[in-house]
mmCIF file of C-alpha atoms in Angstrom:
data_model
loop_
_atom_site.group_PDB
_atom_site.id
_atom_site.type_symbol
_atom_site.label_atom_id
_atom_site.label_comp_id
_atom_site.label_asym_id
_atom_site.label_seq_id
_atom_site.Cartn_x
_atom_site.Cartn_y
_atom_site.Cartn_z
ATOM 1 C CA MET A 22 -7.919 -28.222 24.751
ATOM 2 C CA THR A 23 -6.068 -28.267 21.437
ATOM 3 C CA THR A 24 -4.382 -25.197 20.009
ATOM 4 C CA PRO A 25 -6.371 -23.443 17.263
ATOM 5 C CA ASP A 26 -5.084 -23.317 13.716
ATOM 6 C CA TYR A 27 -2.649 -20.562 12.837
ATOM 7 C CA VAL A 28 -4.525 -17.571 11.451
ATOM 8 C CA PRO A 29 -3.429 -16.426 7.976
ATOM 9 C CA GLY A 30 -2.664 -12.762 7.290
ATOM 10 C CA HIS A 31 -5.490 -10.429 6.306
ATOM 11 C CA GLY A 32 -3.498 -7.391 5.190
ATOM 12 C CA LEU A 33 -4.032 -5.533 8.462
ATOM 13 C CA LEU A 34 -0.719 -3.664 8.153
ATOM 14 C CA ARG A 35 -0.620 -3.250 4.391
ATOM 15 C CA GLY A 36 1.553 -0.286 3.464
ATOM 16 C CA LYS A 37 2.841 0.326 6.989
ATOM 17 C CA SER A 38 6.381 0.164 8.343
ATOM 18 C CA VAL A 39 7.068 -1.558 11.667
ATOM 19 C CA LEU A 40 9.868 -1.439 14.274
ATOM 20 C CA ILE A 41 9.968 -4.125 16.977
ATOM 21 C CA THR A 42 12.335 -4.482 19.930
ATOM 22 C CA ALA A 43 13.475 -7.817 21.423
ATOM 23 C CA ALA A 44 12.430 -9.689 18.288
ATOM 24 C CA ALA A 45 15.159 -12.317 17.954
ATOM 25 C CA GLY A 46 14.556 -15.863 19.133
ATOM 26 C CA ALA A 47 11.224 -17.639 19.543
ATOM 27 C CA GLY A 48 9.190 -15.341 21.788
ATOM 28 C CA ILE A 49 6.371 -12.859 21.359
ATOM 29 C CA GLY A 50 8.624 -10.293 19.667
ATOM 30 C CA TYR A 51 9.727 -12.627 16.897
ATOM 31 C CA SER A 52 6.180 -13.841 16.395
ATOM 32 C CA ALA A 53 4.968 -10.232 16.172
ATOM 33 C CA ALA A 54 7.620 -9.498 13.556
ATOM 34 C CA LEU A 55 6.614 -12.494 11.457
ATOM 35 C CA ARG A 56 2.938 -11.621 11.839
ATOM 36 C CA ALA A 57 3.623 -8.017 10.752
ATOM 37 C CA ALA A 58 5.261 -9.311 7.587
ATOM 38 C CA GLU A 59 2.369 -11.711 7.003
ATOM 39 C CA GLU A 60 -0.087 -8.856 7.547
ATOM 40 C CA GLY A 61 1.439 -6.991 4.618
ATOM 41 C CA CYS A 62 3.735 -4.390 6.159
ATOM 42 C CA ARG A 63 5.887 -2.712 3.504
ATOM 43 C CA ALA A 64 9.049 -2.753 5.614
ATOM 44 C CA LEU A 65 10.162 -4.152 8.948
ATOM 45 C CA MET A 66 13.048 -3.567 11.331
ATOM 46 C CA ILE A 67 13.727 -5.884 14.243
ATOM 47 C CA SER A 68 16.076 -5.234 17.131
ATOM 48 C CA ASP A 69 17.609 -7.239 19.959
ATOM 49 C CA ILE A 70 20.710 -7.390 22.145
ATOM 50 C CA HIS A 71 21.678 -10.763 20.614
ATOM 51 C CA GLU A 72 23.365 -9.827 17.331
ATOM 52 C CA GLY A 73 23.823 -13.361 15.990
ATOM 53 C CA ARG A 74 20.243 -14.417 16.710
ATOM 54 C CA LEU A 75 19.014 -11.114 15.312
ATOM 55 C CA ALA A 76 20.510 -11.685 11.875
ATOM 56 C CA GLU A 77 19.169 -15.235 11.838
ATOM 57 C CA ALA A 78 15.703 -14.009 12.799
ATOM 58 C CA ALA A 79 15.657 -11.458 9.980
ATOM 59 C CA ALA A 80 16.646 -14.150 7.483
ATOM 60 C CA ARG A 81 13.929 -16.499 8.751
ATOM 61 C CA ILE A 82 11.286 -13.803 8.422
ATOM 62 C CA ARG A 83 12.330 -13.032 4.840
ATOM 63 C CA GLU A 84 12.166 -16.701 3.923
ATOM 64 C CA ALA A 85 8.888 -17.440 5.696
ATOM 65 C CA SER A 86 6.960 -14.331 4.636
ATOM 66 C CA GLY A 87 8.478 -13.363 1.312
ATOM 67 C CA LEU A 88 9.021 -9.804 2.567
ATOM 68 C CA GLN A 89 12.513 -8.742 1.543
ATOM 69 C CA ALA A 90 12.513 -5.320 3.237
ATOM 70 C CA VAL A 91 13.456 -6.792 6.610
ATOM 71 C CA TYR A 92 16.201 -4.914 8.463
ATOM 72 C CA SER A 93 17.930 -5.550 11.769
ATOM 73 C CA GLN A 94 19.772 -3.344 14.236
ATOM 74 C CA PRO A 95 21.251 -4.408 17.580
ATOM 75 C CA CYS A 96 20.047 -2.375 20.532
ATOM 76 C CA ASN A 97 20.147 -2.534 24.304
ATOM 77 C CA VAL A 98 17.165 -0.488 25.488
ATOM 78 C CA THR A 99 18.986 0.392 28.724
ATOM 79 C CA ASP A 100 21.453 2.480 26.678
ATOM 80 C CA GLU A 101 20.078 5.819 25.474
ATOM 81 C CA ALA A 102 22.698 6.155 22.733
ATOM 82 C CA GLN A 103 21.742 2.758 21.300
ATOM 83 C CA VAL A 104 18.038 3.643 21.491
ATOM 84 C CA GLN A 105 18.633 6.855 19.552
ATOM 85 C CA ALA A 106 20.743 4.980 16.997
ATOM 86 C CA LEU A 107 17.988 2.385 16.541
ATOM 87 C CA VAL A 108 15.305 5.001 15.943
ATOM 88 C CA ALA A 109 17.551 6.866 13.509
ATOM 89 C CA ALA A 110 18.317 3.669 11.583
ATOM 90 C CA ALA A 111 14.643 2.677 11.460
ATOM 91 C CA GLU A 112 13.593 6.118 10.267
ATOM 92 C CA ARG A 113 16.218 5.945 7.511
ATOM 93 C CA ASP A 114 15.774 2.346 6.373
ATOM 94 C CA LEU A 115 11.990 2.178 6.690
ATOM 95 C CA GLY A 116 11.309 5.633 5.306
ATOM 96 C CA GLY A 117 9.693 6.576 8.613
ATOM 97 C CA VAL A 118 8.236 4.337 11.301
ATOM 98 C CA ASP A 119 4.460 3.909 11.292
ATOM 99 C CA VAL A 120 4.286 1.314 14.086
ATOM 100 C CA LEU A 121 6.566 0.764 17.097
ATOM 101 C CA ILE A 122 6.127 -2.386 19.159
ATOM 102 C CA ASN A 123 7.925 -2.190 22.508
ATOM 103 C CA ASN A 124 8.515 -5.812 23.405
ATOM 104 C CA ALA A 125 11.765 -5.695 25.387
ATOM 105 C CA GLY A 126 11.407 -6.974 28.935
ATOM 106 C CA LEU A 127 13.285 -8.889 31.590
ATOM 107 C CA GLY A 128 11.909 -11.196 34.250
ATOM 108 C CA GLY A 129 13.218 -13.421 36.992
ATOM 109 C CA SER A 130 12.108 -15.047 40.223
ATOM 110 C CA ARG A 131 13.186 -13.810 43.637
ATOM 111 C CA LEU A 132 11.530 -13.332 47.008
ATOM 112 C CA LEU A 133 11.408 -9.651 47.858
ATOM 113 C CA VAL A 134 13.342 -10.148 51.111
ATOM 114 C CA GLU A 135 16.168 -11.757 49.103
ATOM 115 C CA MET A 136 16.132 -9.283 46.199
ATOM 116 C CA SER A 137 19.136 -7.029 45.724
ATOM 117 C CA ASP A 138 18.934 -3.457 44.504
ATOM 118 C CA GLU A 139 20.795 -4.574 41.392
ATOM 119 C CA GLU A 140 18.172 -7.211 40.544
ATOM 120 C CA TRP A 141 15.343 -4.751 41.112
ATOM 121 C CA HIS A 142 16.913 -1.985 39.024
ATOM 122 C CA ARG A 143 17.893 -4.318 36.175
ATOM 123 C CA VAL A 144 14.339 -5.580 35.671
ATOM 124 C CA LEU A 145 12.872 -2.066 35.945
ATOM 125 C CA ASP A 146 15.512 -0.605 33.617
ATOM 126 C CA VAL A 147 14.869 -3.051 30.784
ATOM 127 C CA THR A 148 11.131 -3.545 31.164
ATOM 128 C CA LEU A 149 9.813 -0.135 32.192
ATOM 129 C CA THR A 150 12.513 2.445 31.548
ATOM 130 C CA GLY A 151 13.460 0.754 28.265
ATOM 131 C CA THR A 152 9.872 1.104 27.085
ATOM 132 C CA MET A 153 9.937 4.755 28.125
ATOM 133 C CA ARG A 154 13.220 5.392 26.293
ATOM 134 C CA MET A 155 11.930 3.889 23.054
ATOM 135 C CA THR A 156 8.640 5.794 23.292
ATOM 136 C CA ARG A 157 10.420 9.045 24.133
ATOM 137 C CA ALA A 158 12.764 8.666 21.163
ATOM 138 C CA MET A 159 10.035 7.667 18.700
ATOM 139 C CA LEU A 160 7.314 10.176 19.578
ATOM 140 C CA PRO A 161 9.000 13.293 18.126
ATOM 141 C CA LYS A 162 9.294 11.555 14.739
ATOM 142 C CA MET A 163 5.659 10.513 14.802
ATOM 143 C CA ILE A 164 4.558 13.954 16.006
ATOM 144 C CA GLU A 165 6.246 15.529 12.967
ATOM 145 C CA ARG A 166 4.103 13.309 10.727
ATOM 146 C CA ALA A 167 0.971 13.657 12.900
ATOM 147 C CA ARG A 168 0.427 9.910 12.826
ATOM 148 C CA GLY A 169 1.769 6.669 14.277
ATOM 149 C CA VAL A 170 0.984 3.774 16.564
ATOM 150 C CA ILE A 171 2.853 2.383 19.565
ATOM 151 C CA VAL A 172 2.032 -1.002 21.083
ATOM 152 C CA ASN A 173 3.579 -1.956 24.425
ATOM 153 C CA ASN A 174 3.907 -5.427 25.921
ATOM 154 C CA ALA A 175 2.662 -5.480 29.526
ATOM 155 C CA SER A 176 1.583 -8.505 31.600
ATOM 156 C CA VAL A 177 -1.314 -9.654 33.755
ATOM 157 C CA LEU A 178 1.156 -9.395 36.627
ATOM 158 C CA GLY A 179 0.673 -5.655 36.340
ATOM 159 C CA TRP A 180 -2.765 -6.385 37.842
ATOM 160 C CA ARG A 181 -2.315 -9.643 39.744
ATOM 161 C CA ALA A 182 -0.076 -10.932 42.502
ATOM 162 C CA GLN A 183 2.415 -13.775 42.248
ATOM 163 C CA LYS A 184 5.205 -14.803 44.602
ATOM 164 C CA GLU A 185 8.768 -13.879 43.639
ATOM 165 C CA GLN A 186 7.581 -11.415 40.982
ATOM 166 C CA SER A 187 7.641 -8.059 42.812
ATOM 167 C CA HIS A 188 10.179 -6.478 40.436
ATOM 168 C CA TYR A 189 8.585 -7.768 37.233
ATOM 169 C CA ALA A 190 5.037 -6.999 38.379
ATOM 170 C CA ALA A 191 6.018 -3.473 39.402
ATOM 171 C CA ALA A 192 7.692 -2.930 36.033
ATOM 172 C CA LYS A 193 4.695 -4.190 34.064
ATOM 173 C CA ALA A 194 2.262 -2.133 36.152
ATOM 174 C CA GLY A 195 4.502 0.795 35.266
ATOM 175 C CA VAL A 196 4.249 -0.052 31.573
ATOM 176 C CA MET A 197 0.464 0.038 31.901
ATOM 177 C CA ALA A 198 0.534 3.465 33.579
ATOM 178 C CA LEU A 199 3.086 4.760 31.073
ATOM 179 C CA THR A 200 0.837 3.577 28.234
ATOM 180 C CA ARG A 201 -2.160 5.471 29.601
ATOM 181 C CA CYS A 202 -0.316 8.718 30.337
ATOM 182 C CA ALA A 203 1.718 8.790 27.122
ATOM 183 C CA ALA A 204 -1.442 8.048 25.138
ATOM 184 C CA VAL A 205 -3.136 11.170 26.479
ATOM 185 C CA GLU A 206 -0.127 13.287 25.497
ATOM 186 C CA ALA A 207 0.123 11.715 22.041
ATOM 187 C CA ALA A 208 -3.572 11.780 21.156
ATOM 188 C CA GLU A 209 -3.586 15.466 20.217
ATOM 189 C CA HIS A 210 -0.977 14.638 17.575
ATOM 190 C CA GLY A 211 -2.986 11.805 16.025
ATOM 191 C CA ILE A 212 -0.851 9.082 17.613
ATOM 192 C CA ARG A 213 -2.270 6.058 19.418
ATOM 193 C CA ILE A 214 -0.564 4.130 22.238
ATOM 194 C CA ASN A 215 -1.993 0.883 23.619
ATOM 195 C CA ALA A 216 -0.696 -2.266 25.312
ATOM 196 C CA VAL A 217 -1.311 -5.989 25.432
ATOM 197 C CA SER A 218 -1.276 -7.866 28.713
ATOM 198 C CA PRO A 219 -0.466 -11.573 28.253
ATOM 199 C CA SER A 220 -0.768 -14.120 31.034
ATOM 200 C CA ILE A 221 1.304 -17.140 30.043
ATOM 201 C CA ALA A 222 2.599 -17.627 26.502
ATOM 202 C CA LEU A 223 5.011 -20.530 26.154
ATOM 203 C CA HIS A 224 8.273 -20.139 24.259
ATOM 204 C CA ASP A 225 11.779 -21.535 24.587
ATOM 205 C CA PHE A 226 13.163 -18.748 26.772
ATOM 206 C CA LEU A 227 10.313 -19.022 29.271
ATOM 207 C CA LYS A 228 10.729 -22.782 29.441
ATOM 208 C CA LYS A 229 14.379 -22.274 30.379
ATOM 209 C CA SER A 230 13.757 -19.505 32.914
ATOM 210 C CA ALA A 231 10.898 -21.003 34.944
ATOM 211 C CA PRO A 232 10.303 -24.454 36.482
ATOM 212 C CA ARG A 233 8.138 -26.709 34.331
ATOM 213 C CA GLU A 234 5.943 -27.471 37.338
ATOM 214 C CA LEU A 235 5.125 -23.771 37.772
ATOM 215 C CA LEU A 236 4.384 -23.293 34.063
ATOM 216 C CA ASP A 237 2.064 -26.299 34.061
ATOM 217 C CA GLN A 238 0.301 -24.981 37.148
ATOM 218 C CA LEU A 239 -0.235 -21.537 35.607
ATOM 219 C CA ALA A 240 -1.445 -23.022 32.317
ATOM 220 C CA SER A 241 -3.916 -25.276 34.117
ATOM 221 C CA ARG A 242 -5.605 -22.195 35.640
ATOM 222 C CA GLU A 243 -6.443 -20.822 32.203
ATOM 223 C CA ALA A 244 -10.018 -21.257 30.986
ATOM 224 C CA PHE A 245 -8.781 -23.227 27.976
ATOM 225 C CA GLY A 246 -6.493 -25.336 30.161
ATOM 226 C CA ARG A 247 -3.423 -24.346 28.178
ATOM 227 C CA ALA A 248 -0.933 -21.534 27.754
ATOM 228 C CA ALA A 249 -1.272 -19.121 24.848
ATOM 229 C CA GLU A 250 0.761 -19.607 21.721
ATOM 230 C CA VAL A 251 3.032 -16.620 21.129
ATOM 231 C CA TRP A 252 1.278 -15.894 17.841
ATOM 232 C CA GLU A 253 -2.033 -15.565 19.673
ATOM 233 C CA VAL A 254 -0.558 -12.636 21.611
ATOM 234 C CA ALA A 255 1.016 -11.261 18.430
ATOM 235 C CA ASN A 256 -2.395 -11.328 16.727
ATOM 236 C CA VAL A 257 -3.751 -8.867 19.296
ATOM 237 C CA MET A 258 -0.684 -6.664 18.763
ATOM 238 C CA MET A 259 -1.498 -6.641 15.046
ATOM 239 C CA PHE A 260 -5.059 -5.542 15.802
ATOM 240 C CA LEU A 261 -3.802 -2.673 17.981
ATOM 241 C CA ALA A 262 -1.261 -1.691 15.321
ATOM 242 C CA SER A 263 -3.893 -1.681 12.582
ATOM 243 C CA ASP A 264 -6.550 0.814 11.572
ATOM 244 C CA TYR A 265 -9.189 -1.530 13.008
ATOM 245 C CA SER A 266 -8.372 -0.078 16.441
ATOM 246 C CA SER A 267 -8.412 3.555 15.257
ATOM 247 C CA TYR A 268 -10.533 4.789 18.192
ATOM 248 C CA MET A 269 -8.529 2.987 20.873
ATOM 249 C CA THR A 270 -5.786 4.662 22.842
ATOM 250 C CA GLY A 271 -4.485 4.352 26.386
ATOM 251 C CA GLU A 272 -5.977 0.867 26.641
ATOM 252 C CA VAL A 273 -4.447 -2.316 28.044
ATOM 253 C CA LEU A 274 -5.949 -5.431 26.458
ATOM 254 C CA SER A 275 -5.691 -8.643 28.446
ATOM 255 C CA VAL A 276 -4.666 -11.532 26.191
ATOM 256 C CA SER A 277 -5.610 -13.936 28.887
ATOM 257 C CA SER A 278 -8.283 -16.187 30.251
ATOM 258 C CA GLN A 279 -6.571 -16.630 33.602
ATOM 259 C CA ARG A 280 -8.830 -17.009 36.594
ATOM 260 C CA ALA A 281 -7.484 -15.365 39.734
#
């Protein structure tokens, strides 16, 4: 089935400021950043561990969207000092963060019996603990203002089983649980926390990190017979970040048609 036409912006984030992690390159994070600009956000900060790609991504977003208030700040979410520096910079440059999108994650393929402690901890540290660190650092700022939205990037592997994905699946299941528990704590302060759960969304990094045969097999199991475009996942993030989802919190939305 052919890919649908790209959906134009509808002003869903008009007047809001947005901070997004892991937003350099061609993946879901970059697409979410571009979509946020197209949806009318007043200011945007993107972050990534790749400094060169980060600056290029910010420039591309300015050119493509016309939004000039696009800032960038390198950050490794496994480093608490860098996380705190990112939040401080975003609060300063954006005049307060209205929306945080936690997109940073790390995958890999390894049979559990062959997996080292280092591999396990690295995936969990970036994907789960990194999401926790960013949420922990951002919540006090949002609590002071009694408003804010956090959107986390989970995965259908948090629900489903796949060979060689024990570390990644455990991390994403953790992101889902973190989303639900943090949402309950944040709700009394007027803050919403939700997550998206993509199945397979093709981008350059994924194509390099997984065999083409496996990607084709996973895509063929989708109801539409294709993988998602990254912007299709980003669209759901925009919905969760917007006032259209004002009564949703602690939810994990599957951006997937995958049949188990």
